[in-house]
Amino acid sequence: MIDGDARAFLSEVAQAAFANPFSQERVRQDRRLAATLGEDLGGEAPLEAALRAVRRELDRLWPLDLRGLGGEERQLVEVALLFDTFHVFVPEFDALVARQLEAGAQPVSAGFGREVARRLVERGMAEERAERFVGIFFQMRRTFLLARERLRGESPSMGRLRERLWQNVFTDDMVRYEGQLWDRMEDFSVFLVGPTGSGKGAAAAVLGASSWIPFDAQSGRFAQSFTELFVPLNLSQFPESLIESELFGHRKGAFTGAIEHHEGVFGRCARHGVIFLDELGEASVPVQIKLLRVLQERVFVPVGDHQERRFEGRVVAATNQDIGELRRSGRFRDDFYYRLCTDVIEVPSLATRLEEAPGELEVLVAHMVEGVLGRADEASSRRVVASLRDSPGGSYGWPGNVRELEQAVRRVLLGRSYRGDVHPGERVDEWAKALSPQELALVREVGAGALELRELQARYCQLLYRRHGTYEEVARRAGIDRRTARRYIESQ
Ligand SMILES: Nc1ncnc2c1ncn2[C@@H]1O[C@H](COP(=O)(O)OP(=O)(O)OP(=O)(O)O)[C@@H](O)[C@H]1O
C-alpha cells in the first residue's frame, strides 16, 4: 500500500517525530525531514514544512485505518498520525497548562482531550491506547513549557540540563516509552547534583510536574492537577530526630510530642507524584536504610505504626555536597547510592554558565527583573546588568549561584550596588572593608587574573581619579603623563 518514497519519508518522520525537543539533533532531524521531501523551506521553520508534508502524506493514504496495516507499515503510519495529531492540538494543550497553573489543585476541564482521542480512534487505534496518548501529549507539553520557563538560560550546559531532564522523563525512545515505560517510571529515581542555589530544586520541580496523568474521557478531565504532584522535603531543615517522621509520618503517641497523627511526604505523595528529597547528604545511615527499603520494596511504615503502606510515586533527590567524599567517609551508603542513581543529572554552576555564554547574565536578569516588578522592563534590566558587570564584576565566582544573583538583582533594583558575597569564615581585612564596590571588584579581578594590562591601567587610573579628582594627581601617582592619564580615565 505504501510505496518506497512514502516509506522513506515516513521512516524519517518516525525518527524525528518525538525526538528530544531540547537536543541539537532535533533541529537537524526536522531539516532532514523537510529535505527528504524536496521541500523548499524558504523562511519557513523546518517543523512547519515537515508537518505540511506529513499531512499531505496522510491525506494521500486516506481513508486510513491502522487496523488494515501490519508490521513496520503500521508503525510508520501510526507515528505520522500521532505526530500530526499532537501538533494539531498543541495550542489546546498549552492553554490547558496555563489554566491549570492558575487554577491550582482542582483538575480543570480538558474537553478537547476527547477530540484528540476520537481522531486517533477514527483511524483505527484502540480507545484505551488513544486515551493514553492524550496523557502523553499533555505530559510532553507540560515538560517542555515548564523546562523552558523555569530553567532560563541559553548556555550550552543549560541546554544540556533541559535535554537531560526531558530524556529522564521520556527516555531516548518515545515508542519504547509508550510501549513499556509510561506507567513504570516510578522505579527510575533521579539524583540531581550541583552547587547550592544552582537550580536543583527548580529542576526537580520540572520533573515533579512531568508525570503521566490518566485522562478520563467521561469527565473530560485529567485525573489530577499536575500542580499537586510535587512533594518537596528539605532534610537539612529538620533535626535528625524528626527526619524519619517527616519522611514516613507518625502515629499519635509514637513518641513524646507526637500529639497528632502526622502524614509524612511518602504518605502525601500521590500515585503519579514525585517526592523531592533535598539535601539528601543530611540523611543518617538508619534513615538511608529505611529509604532504601521504600525504593526497593515500595513499602514504608510510619513511626509507631505496624501497618505497611505502599508508595507508588517517584523519588528525586539532590545534594550539593561532594557525594564521592560522603561515600568514602561512610556517611552515604553505597547500596543506597546505587539504588538512587539510576540517573544522575548535573546542574551547572552559574560561573560555568557565564563562562560559556556571558549573555546568560542578561537572560537571567531580565527574567528576575520581570519577577520582581511583575512586568518585563528592559531599561531596568540593562541598568542591573551594567551595575553587576561593574561590581562584583565579570570574574566574580557567584558562590551562591542563581539564588545569589536573585538577591543581587533585588539589591541593585533598590538602588544599591552589589559587592559580592563574602563566605562565612572568609577573612575580610579592614582594608577591603574600606573599599568601594568598584575598587573591591578591581581587586577581585586582579586576583582572578582576569584583566588585560590596558584595562588594568585604565581601571587603576579611574580609581585614582575617583579618589583624588584631578588628572594631575592621577598622573603623579601612577607615574605617567597627564594626557595618558586623561585618556585612560575617559576610556570607559
Ligand atoms: N535556570 C534558572 N532560571 C531561572 N531561575 C532559576 C534557574 N535556576 C535556579 N533558579 C532560581 O534560583 C533559585 C535557587 O534555585 P534552587 O532553589 O532550585 O537551587 P538549589 O540548587 O536547589 O539550591 P540548594 O542546593 O541550596 O537547595 C530559585 O528561586 C530558582 O527558581
Coordinates of C-alpha atoms and ligand atoms in Angstrom, one line a residue:
M1 CA 0.0 0.0 0.0
I2 CA 2.8 2.4 0.8
D3 CA 5.3 3.0 -2.0
G4 CA 9.1 3.2 -1.5
D5 CA 9.3 7.1 -1.4
A6 CA 6.5 7.3 1.1
R7 CA 8.1 4.7 3.2
A8 CA 11.5 6.5 3.2
F9 CA 9.7 9.7 4.2
L10 CA 7.7 8.1 7.0
S11 CA 10.8 6.5 8.4
E12 CA 12.3 9.9 8.7
V13 CA 9.1 11.1 10.4
A14 CA 9.3 8.2 12.8
Q15 CA 12.8 9.2 13.8
A16 CA 12.1 12.9 14.1
A17 CA 8.6 12.9 15.4
F18 CA 9.1 12.7 19.1
A19 CA 12.8 13.4 19.4
N20 CA 14.0 15.4 22.4
P21 CA 13.0 19.0 21.7
F22 CA 16.0 20.3 23.6
S23 CA 18.6 18.3 21.7
Q24 CA 20.7 19.7 18.9
E25 CA 19.8 16.7 17.0
R26 CA 16.2 17.8 16.8
V27 CA 16.8 20.8 14.5
R28 CA 18.9 18.6 12.2
Q29 CA 16.2 16.0 12.1
D30 CA 13.5 18.5 11.2
R31 CA 15.7 19.8 8.4
R32 CA 16.4 16.3 7.1
L33 CA 12.7 15.5 7.2
A34 CA 11.9 18.6 5.1
A35 CA 14.8 17.8 2.7
T36 CA 13.6 14.3 2.1
L37 CA 10.5 15.8 0.6
G38 CA 12.5 18.3 -1.5
E39 CA 10.6 21.0 0.4
D40 CA 11.9 24.4 -0.3
L41 CA 11.9 25.8 3.2
G42 CA 12.2 29.5 2.2
G43 CA 11.8 31.3 5.5
E44 CA 9.6 28.6 7.0
A45 CA 10.6 26.6 10.0
P46 CA 11.5 23.0 9.2
L47 CA 8.9 21.7 11.6
E48 CA 6.1 23.6 9.8
A49 CA 7.3 22.2 6.4
A50 CA 7.6 18.7 7.8
L51 CA 4.1 18.9 9.3
R52 CA 2.6 20.1 6.0
A53 CA 4.3 17.2 4.3
V54 CA 3.1 14.6 6.8
R55 CA -0.5 15.9 6.4
R56 CA -0.2 15.6 2.6
E57 CA 1.0 12.0 3.0
L58 CA -1.8 11.1 5.4
D59 CA -4.3 12.6 3.1
R60 CA -2.9 10.5 0.3
L61 CA -3.4 7.4 2.4
W62 CA -7.0 8.4 3.2
P63 CA -9.3 6.6 4.1
L64 CA -6.8 5.5 6.7
D65 CA -7.4 2.6 9.0
L66 CA -4.5 1.4 11.1
R67 CA -6.2 -2.0 11.5
G68 CA -5.7 -2.7 7.8
L69 CA -2.0 -2.3 8.1
G70 CA 0.6 -4.6 9.6
G71 CA 4.2 -4.8 10.9
E72 CA 6.5 -1.9 10.1
E73 CA 4.0 -0.3 7.8
R74 CA 1.5 0.1 10.6
Q75 CA 4.2 1.5 12.9
L76 CA 5.3 4.1 10.4
V77 CA 1.8 5.4 9.6
E78 CA 0.9 5.4 13.3
V79 CA 3.8 7.6 14.2
A80 CA 2.9 10.0 11.4
L81 CA -0.7 10.1 12.6
L82 CA 0.5 10.8 16.2
F83 CA 2.9 13.5 15.0
D84 CA 0.1 15.2 13.1
T85 CA -2.5 14.9 15.9
F86 CA -0.1 16.1 18.5
H87 CA 0.7 19.2 16.6
V88 CA -3.0 20.0 15.8
F89 CA -3.7 20.1 19.5
V90 CA -0.5 21.8 20.8
P91 CA -2.3 25.2 21.3
E92 CA -5.0 23.5 23.4
F93 CA -2.5 21.6 25.5
D94 CA -0.5 24.8 26.1
A95 CA -3.7 26.7 27.1
L96 CA -4.5 23.8 29.4
V97 CA -1.1 24.1 31.1
A98 CA -1.6 27.8 31.7
R99 CA -5.2 27.3 33.0
Q100 CA -4.1 24.5 35.4
L101 CA -1.2 26.5 36.7
E102 CA -3.7 29.3 37.5
A103 CA -6.4 27.0 39.0
G104 CA -4.0 25.0 41.2
A105 CA -5.3 21.9 43.0
Q106 CA -8.5 21.2 41.1
P107 CA -8.1 19.5 37.7
V108 CA -9.6 21.9 35.1
S109 CA -11.8 20.8 32.2
A110 CA -9.9 19.4 29.2
G111 CA -12.9 18.5 27.0
F112 CA -10.7 18.7 23.8
G113 CA -8.9 15.6 25.1
R114 CA -11.9 13.6 23.8
E115 CA -11.4 15.0 20.3
V116 CA -7.7 14.1 20.4
A117 CA -8.7 10.5 21.3
R118 CA -11.5 10.4 18.8
R119 CA -9.2 11.5 16.0
L120 CA -6.9 8.5 16.8
V121 CA -9.8 6.0 17.3
E122 CA -11.4 7.0 14.0
R123 CA -8.2 5.9 12.3
G124 CA -8.2 2.6 13.9
M125 CA -6.4 3.0 17.2
A126 CA -7.8 1.1 20.3
E127 CA -9.6 3.5 22.6
E128 CA -7.5 2.8 25.7
R129 CA -4.3 3.4 23.8
A130 CA -5.7 6.6 22.3
E131 CA -6.5 7.9 25.7
R132 CA -3.1 7.0 26.9
F133 CA -1.7 9.2 24.2
V134 CA -3.9 12.1 25.3
G135 CA -2.0 11.7 28.6
I136 CA 1.4 11.5 26.9
F137 CA 0.8 14.6 24.8
F138 CA -0.2 16.6 27.8
Q139 CA 2.8 15.3 29.6
M140 CA 5.1 16.4 26.7
R141 CA 3.8 19.9 26.6
R142 CA 4.0 20.4 30.4
T143 CA 7.5 19.1 30.5
F144 CA 8.5 21.3 27.5
L145 CA 6.9 24.5 28.7
L146 CA 8.0 24.2 32.3
A147 CA 11.6 23.3 31.5
R148 CA 11.8 26.3 29.2
E149 CA 10.0 28.7 31.6
R150 CA 11.5 27.6 35.0
L151 CA 15.1 26.9 33.8
R152 CA 16.1 30.0 31.9
G153 CA 19.4 30.4 30.2
E154 CA 20.9 29.7 26.7
S155 CA 24.3 28.5 27.7
P156 CA 25.3 25.0 26.3
S157 CA 25.2 23.5 29.8
M158 CA 21.7 24.8 30.5
G159 CA 20.6 23.4 27.1
R160 CA 22.1 20.0 28.2
L161 CA 20.3 20.2 31.5
R162 CA 17.0 20.6 29.8
E163 CA 17.8 17.9 27.3
R164 CA 18.7 15.5 30.2
L165 CA 15.5 16.3 32.1
W166 CA 13.4 15.5 29.0
Q167 CA 15.4 12.3 28.5
N168 CA 14.8 11.4 32.1
V169 CA 11.0 11.7 31.7
F170 CA 10.6 10.2 28.2
T171 CA 13.8 8.2 27.7
D172 CA 15.5 8.3 24.4
D173 CA 12.9 6.3 22.6
M174 CA 9.3 7.5 22.7
V175 CA 8.0 4.3 21.1
R176 CA 9.5 2.2 23.9
Y177 CA 8.3 4.7 26.4
E178 CA 4.8 4.4 25.2
G179 CA 5.0 0.7 24.8
Q180 CA 6.6 -0.2 28.1
L181 CA 7.6 2.5 30.5
W182 CA 5.0 5.3 30.7
D183 CA 3.5 3.6 33.7
R184 CA 6.7 2.4 35.3
M185 CA 8.7 5.5 35.7
E186 CA 8.4 5.4 39.5
D187 CA 11.3 2.9 39.5
F188 CA 13.6 5.4 37.9
S189 CA 14.9 7.5 40.7
V190 CA 16.9 10.6 39.9
F191 CA 19.8 12.2 41.7
L192 CA 20.5 15.9 41.0
V193 CA 23.9 17.1 41.9
G194 CA 25.3 20.7 41.7
P195 CA 26.3 23.5 43.9
T196 CA 24.0 25.4 46.3
G197 CA 21.5 27.7 44.6
S198 CA 22.2 26.4 41.1
G199 CA 18.7 25.3 40.4
K200 CA 18.4 21.7 41.6
G201 CA 15.1 22.5 43.3
A202 CA 13.8 24.2 40.1
A203 CA 14.9 21.2 38.0
A204 CA 13.2 18.8 40.5
A205 CA 10.0 20.8 40.3
V206 CA 10.0 20.4 36.5
L207 CA 10.3 16.7 36.9
G208 CA 7.7 16.9 39.6
A209 CA 5.1 18.3 37.2
S210 CA 6.0 16.0 34.4
S211 CA 4.5 12.7 35.3
W212 CA 2.0 10.9 33.2
I213 CA -1.6 11.5 34.4
P214 CA -4.5 9.5 33.2
F215 CA -7.2 11.2 31.1
D216 CA -10.8 10.5 32.0
A217 CA -12.8 10.8 28.8
Q218 CA -16.0 10.6 30.6
S219 CA -15.5 13.7 32.7
G220 CA -13.2 15.3 30.1
R221 CA -10.6 16.0 32.8
F222 CA -7.2 14.6 33.8
A223 CA -7.4 12.6 37.0
Q224 CA -5.2 15.0 38.9
S225 CA -3.8 18.5 38.7
F226 CA -0.1 18.4 37.8
T227 CA 0.5 21.2 40.3
E228 CA -0.2 18.8 43.2
L229 CA 2.2 16.1 42.2
F230 CA 5.4 17.5 43.6
V231 CA 6.1 16.9 47.3
P232 CA 9.4 18.5 48.4
L233 CA 11.2 18.0 51.7
N234 CA 14.5 19.7 52.7
L235 CA 16.2 17.3 55.1
S236 CA 18.6 19.9 56.4
Q237 CA 15.6 21.8 57.9
F238 CA 14.9 19.1 60.4
P239 CA 16.8 17.7 63.4
E240 CA 17.9 14.1 63.0
S241 CA 15.2 13.0 65.4
L242 CA 12.4 14.4 63.3
I243 CA 13.6 13.4 59.8
E244 CA 12.1 9.9 59.9
S245 CA 8.7 11.3 61.0
E246 CA 8.8 13.9 58.2
L247 CA 9.6 11.2 55.7
F248 CA 7.2 8.4 56.8
G249 CA 4.8 10.1 59.2
H250 CA 4.0 9.1 62.7
R251 CA 1.1 7.9 64.7
K252 CA -0.3 9.8 67.6
G253 CA 1.6 8.9 70.7
A254 CA 4.5 7.4 68.8
F255 CA 6.9 9.5 70.8
T256 CA 6.8 12.3 73.3
G257 CA 5.4 15.3 71.5
A258 CA 3.5 13.2 68.8
I259 CA 0.2 14.6 69.8
E260 CA -1.5 14.1 66.5
H261 CA -1.2 11.7 63.6
H262 CA 1.2 13.1 61.1
E263 CA 1.4 12.3 57.4
G264 CA 4.9 12.2 56.0
V265 CA 6.0 13.0 52.5
F266 CA 5.7 9.4 51.4
G267 CA 2.1 9.3 52.7
R268 CA 1.2 12.5 51.0
C269 CA 2.6 11.7 47.6
A270 CA 0.0 10.6 45.0
R271 CA 0.3 7.7 42.6
H272 CA 2.0 9.7 39.9
G273 CA 3.7 12.1 42.2
V274 CA 7.3 12.9 42.9
I275 CA 9.0 13.3 46.2
F276 CA 11.9 15.7 46.2
L277 CA 14.4 14.9 48.9
D278 CA 16.7 18.0 49.1
E279 CA 20.0 17.9 50.9
L280 CA 19.9 14.1 51.0
G281 CA 23.5 14.2 52.3
E282 CA 21.9 15.0 55.6
A283 CA 20.2 11.7 55.9
S284 CA 21.7 9.5 58.6
V285 CA 22.6 5.9 57.9
P286 CA 19.5 4.4 59.7
V287 CA 17.3 6.8 57.6
Q288 CA 19.1 5.7 54.4
I289 CA 18.4 2.1 55.2
K290 CA 14.6 2.9 55.5
L291 CA 14.7 4.9 52.3
L292 CA 16.4 2.0 50.6
R293 CA 13.6 -0.3 51.6
V294 CA 11.0 2.1 50.1
L295 CA 12.9 2.3 46.9
Q296 CA 13.3 -1.5 46.7
E297 CA 10.1 -2.8 48.1
R298 CA 7.9 0.2 47.7
V299 CA 6.6 0.0 51.2
F300 CA 7.2 2.1 54.4
V301 CA 5.9 2.1 57.9
P302 CA 5.1 5.3 59.8
V303 CA 6.8 5.8 63.1
G304 CA 5.0 4.0 65.9
D305 CA 2.8 2.1 63.4
H306 CA 2.9 -1.6 62.3
Q307 CA 0.9 -1.3 59.1
E308 CA 3.0 -1.2 56.0
R309 CA 1.9 1.4 53.4
R310 CA 2.6 1.4 49.7
F311 CA 4.4 4.1 47.9
E312 CA 3.8 4.5 44.2
G313 CA 5.4 7.8 43.4
R314 CA 8.9 8.6 42.2
V315 CA 11.9 9.8 44.2
V316 CA 14.1 12.7 43.1
A317 CA 16.9 13.5 45.4
A318 CA 19.6 16.2 45.5
T319 CA 22.7 17.2 47.3
N320 CA 25.3 20.0 47.0
Q321 CA 27.8 18.0 49.0
D322 CA 30.6 16.0 47.4
I323 CA 28.9 12.7 47.0
G324 CA 32.3 10.9 46.4
E325 CA 33.5 12.3 49.7
L326 CA 30.3 11.3 51.6
R327 CA 30.6 7.7 50.3
R328 CA 34.3 7.5 51.1
S329 CA 33.7 8.7 54.7
G330 CA 30.9 6.1 55.1
R331 CA 28.2 8.8 55.6
F332 CA 26.5 7.7 52.4
R333 CA 25.9 4.0 51.9
D334 CA 26.9 2.5 48.5
D335 CA 23.8 0.4 48.2
F336 CA 21.7 3.4 48.8
Y337 CA 23.6 5.4 46.2
Y338 CA 23.4 2.7 43.6
R339 CA 19.6 2.4 44.1
L340 CA 19.2 6.1 43.8
C341 CA 21.5 6.9 41.0
T342 CA 19.5 5.3 38.1
D343 CA 20.1 8.7 36.6
V344 CA 22.5 11.3 37.9
I345 CA 21.9 14.8 36.4
E346 CA 24.3 17.6 36.9
V347 CA 23.1 21.1 37.4
P348 CA 25.8 23.6 36.3
S349 CA 27.1 26.4 38.5
L350 CA 26.3 29.9 37.4
A351 CA 30.0 30.6 37.0
T352 CA 30.3 27.8 34.4
R353 CA 27.3 29.1 32.6
L354 CA 28.6 32.7 32.5
E355 CA 31.9 31.5 31.3
E356 CA 30.3 29.6 28.4
A357 CA 27.9 32.3 27.5
P358 CA 28.4 35.8 29.0
G359 CA 24.9 36.7 27.6
E360 CA 23.4 34.3 30.2
L361 CA 23.5 37.2 32.7
E362 CA 21.2 39.3 30.5
V363 CA 18.7 36.4 30.1
L364 CA 18.6 35.7 33.9
V365 CA 18.5 39.3 35.0
A366 CA 15.6 40.1 32.5
H367 CA 13.7 37.1 33.9
M368 CA 14.4 38.2 37.5
V369 CA 13.5 41.8 37.0
E370 CA 10.2 40.7 35.5
G371 CA 9.6 38.5 38.5
V372 CA 10.3 41.4 40.9
L373 CA 8.5 44.2 39.0
G374 CA 5.7 42.0 37.7
R375 CA 6.4 43.0 34.1
A376 CA 9.3 43.0 31.7
D377 CA 11.4 46.2 31.9
E378 CA 14.3 46.5 29.5
A379 CA 15.7 49.7 30.9
S380 CA 15.8 48.3 34.5
S381 CA 17.3 45.1 33.2
R382 CA 20.0 46.9 31.3
R383 CA 20.8 49.1 34.4
V384 CA 21.1 46.0 36.6
V385 CA 23.3 44.2 34.2
A386 CA 25.6 47.2 33.8
S387 CA 25.8 47.5 37.6
L388 CA 26.6 43.9 38.1
R389 CA 29.3 43.9 35.4
D390 CA 30.9 46.8 37.2
S391 CA 30.5 45.2 40.6
P392 CA 31.0 42.5 41.6
G393 CA 32.4 42.3 38.1
G394 CA 32.9 39.8 35.3
S395 CA 35.2 37.5 37.0
Y396 CA 33.2 37.1 40.2
G397 CA 32.5 33.5 41.0
W398 CA 28.9 33.7 42.3
P399 CA 29.3 31.1 45.0
G400 CA 25.6 31.3 45.8
N401 CA 24.8 30.8 42.1
V402 CA 21.3 31.7 40.8
R403 CA 19.9 32.3 44.3
E404 CA 22.7 34.8 45.0
L405 CA 22.0 36.5 41.6
E406 CA 18.4 36.9 42.6
Q407 CA 19.4 38.8 45.7
A408 CA 21.9 40.9 43.8
V409 CA 19.2 41.9 41.3
R410 CA 16.9 42.9 44.1
R411 CA 19.6 44.9 45.8
V412 CA 20.5 46.8 42.6
L413 CA 16.8 47.5 41.9
L414 CA 16.7 49.1 45.3
G415 CA 19.4 51.5 44.1
R416 CA 22.4 49.9 45.8
S417 CA 25.2 48.1 44.3
Y418 CA 26.2 44.5 44.9
R419 CA 29.7 43.8 46.1
G420 CA 29.6 40.1 46.1
D421 CA 29.2 37.6 48.8
V422 CA 31.7 37.1 51.5
H423 CA 31.9 33.5 52.5
P424 CA 31.3 32.7 56.2
G425 CA 34.8 32.1 57.5
E426 CA 36.5 34.2 54.8
R427 CA 38.6 36.8 56.4
V428 CA 37.6 40.3 55.5
D429 CA 40.5 42.5 56.0
E430 CA 39.9 46.0 57.3
W431 CA 41.4 47.5 54.1
A432 CA 38.9 45.5 52.0
K433 CA 36.0 46.8 54.1
A434 CA 37.1 50.3 53.3
L435 CA 37.0 49.8 49.5
S436 CA 34.2 51.0 47.3
P437 CA 32.3 48.3 45.3
Q438 CA 34.3 49.3 42.1
E439 CA 37.6 49.1 44.0
L440 CA 36.8 45.7 45.5
A441 CA 35.7 44.5 42.1
L442 CA 39.1 45.6 40.7
V443 CA 41.0 43.8 43.4
R444 CA 39.0 40.6 42.8
E445 CA 39.6 40.8 39.1
V446 CA 43.3 41.3 39.6
G447 CA 43.3 38.4 42.0
A448 CA 41.5 36.2 39.4
G449 CA 44.0 37.2 36.8
A450 CA 41.1 38.3 34.6
L451 CA 42.3 41.7 33.3
E452 CA 44.3 42.7 30.3
L453 CA 47.1 45.1 31.0
R454 CA 45.4 48.0 29.2
E455 CA 42.2 47.6 31.1
L456 CA 44.1 47.2 34.4
Q457 CA 45.9 50.5 33.7
A458 CA 42.6 52.2 32.8
R459 CA 40.7 50.9 35.8
Y460 CA 43.5 51.9 38.1
C461 CA 43.6 55.4 36.8
Q462 CA 39.8 55.7 37.1
L463 CA 40.1 54.5 40.7
L464 CA 42.7 57.2 41.4
Y465 CA 40.6 59.8 39.7
R466 CA 37.6 58.9 41.8
R467 CA 39.7 59.4 44.9
H468 CA 41.7 62.4 44.0
G469 CA 39.7 64.2 41.5
T470 CA 42.3 65.7 39.1
Y471 CA 44.2 64.4 36.1
E472 CA 47.4 65.9 37.5
E473 CA 47.2 63.9 40.7
V474 CA 46.4 60.7 38.9
A475 CA 49.4 61.2 36.6
R476 CA 51.7 61.9 39.5
R477 CA 50.6 58.8 41.5
A478 CA 50.6 56.5 38.5
G479 CA 53.9 57.8 37.2
I480 CA 52.6 58.7 33.7
D481 CA 52.0 61.9 31.9
R482 CA 48.8 63.9 32.2
R483 CA 47.5 63.2 28.7
T484 CA 47.9 59.5 29.1
A485 CA 46.2 59.6 32.5
R486 CA 43.3 61.5 30.9
R487 CA 43.0 59.0 28.0
Y488 CA 42.8 56.1 30.4
I489 CA 40.2 57.9 32.7
E490 CA 38.0 58.7 29.8
S491 CA 38.3 55.3 28.1
Q492 CA 35.1 54.0 29.8
Ligands
LIG1 N1 17.9 28.4 35.2 C1 17.2 29.1 36.0 N2 16.3 30.0 35.6 C2 15.6 30.8 36.4 N3 15.6 30.7 37.7 C3 16.4 29.8 38.2 C4 17.2 28.9 37.5 N4 18.0 28.2 38.3 C5 17.6 28.5 39.5 N5 16.7 29.4 39.5 C6 16.1 30.1 40.7 O1 17.1 30.2 41.7 C7 16.7 30.0 43.0 C8 17.5 28.9 43.6 O2 17.4 27.7 42.9 P1 17.1 26.3 43.7 O3 16.5 26.5 45.0 O4 16.5 25.4 42.7 O5 18.6 25.9 43.9 P2 19.2 24.5 44.6 O6 20.3 24.1 43.7 O7 18.1 23.6 44.9 O8 19.8 25.1 45.9 P3 20.2 24.3 47.3 O9 21.3 23.3 47.0 O10 20.6 25.4 48.2 O11 18.9 23.6 47.8 C9 15.2 29.6 42.9 O12 14.4 30.8 43.1 C10 15.1 29.1 41.4 O13 13.8 29.3 40.9

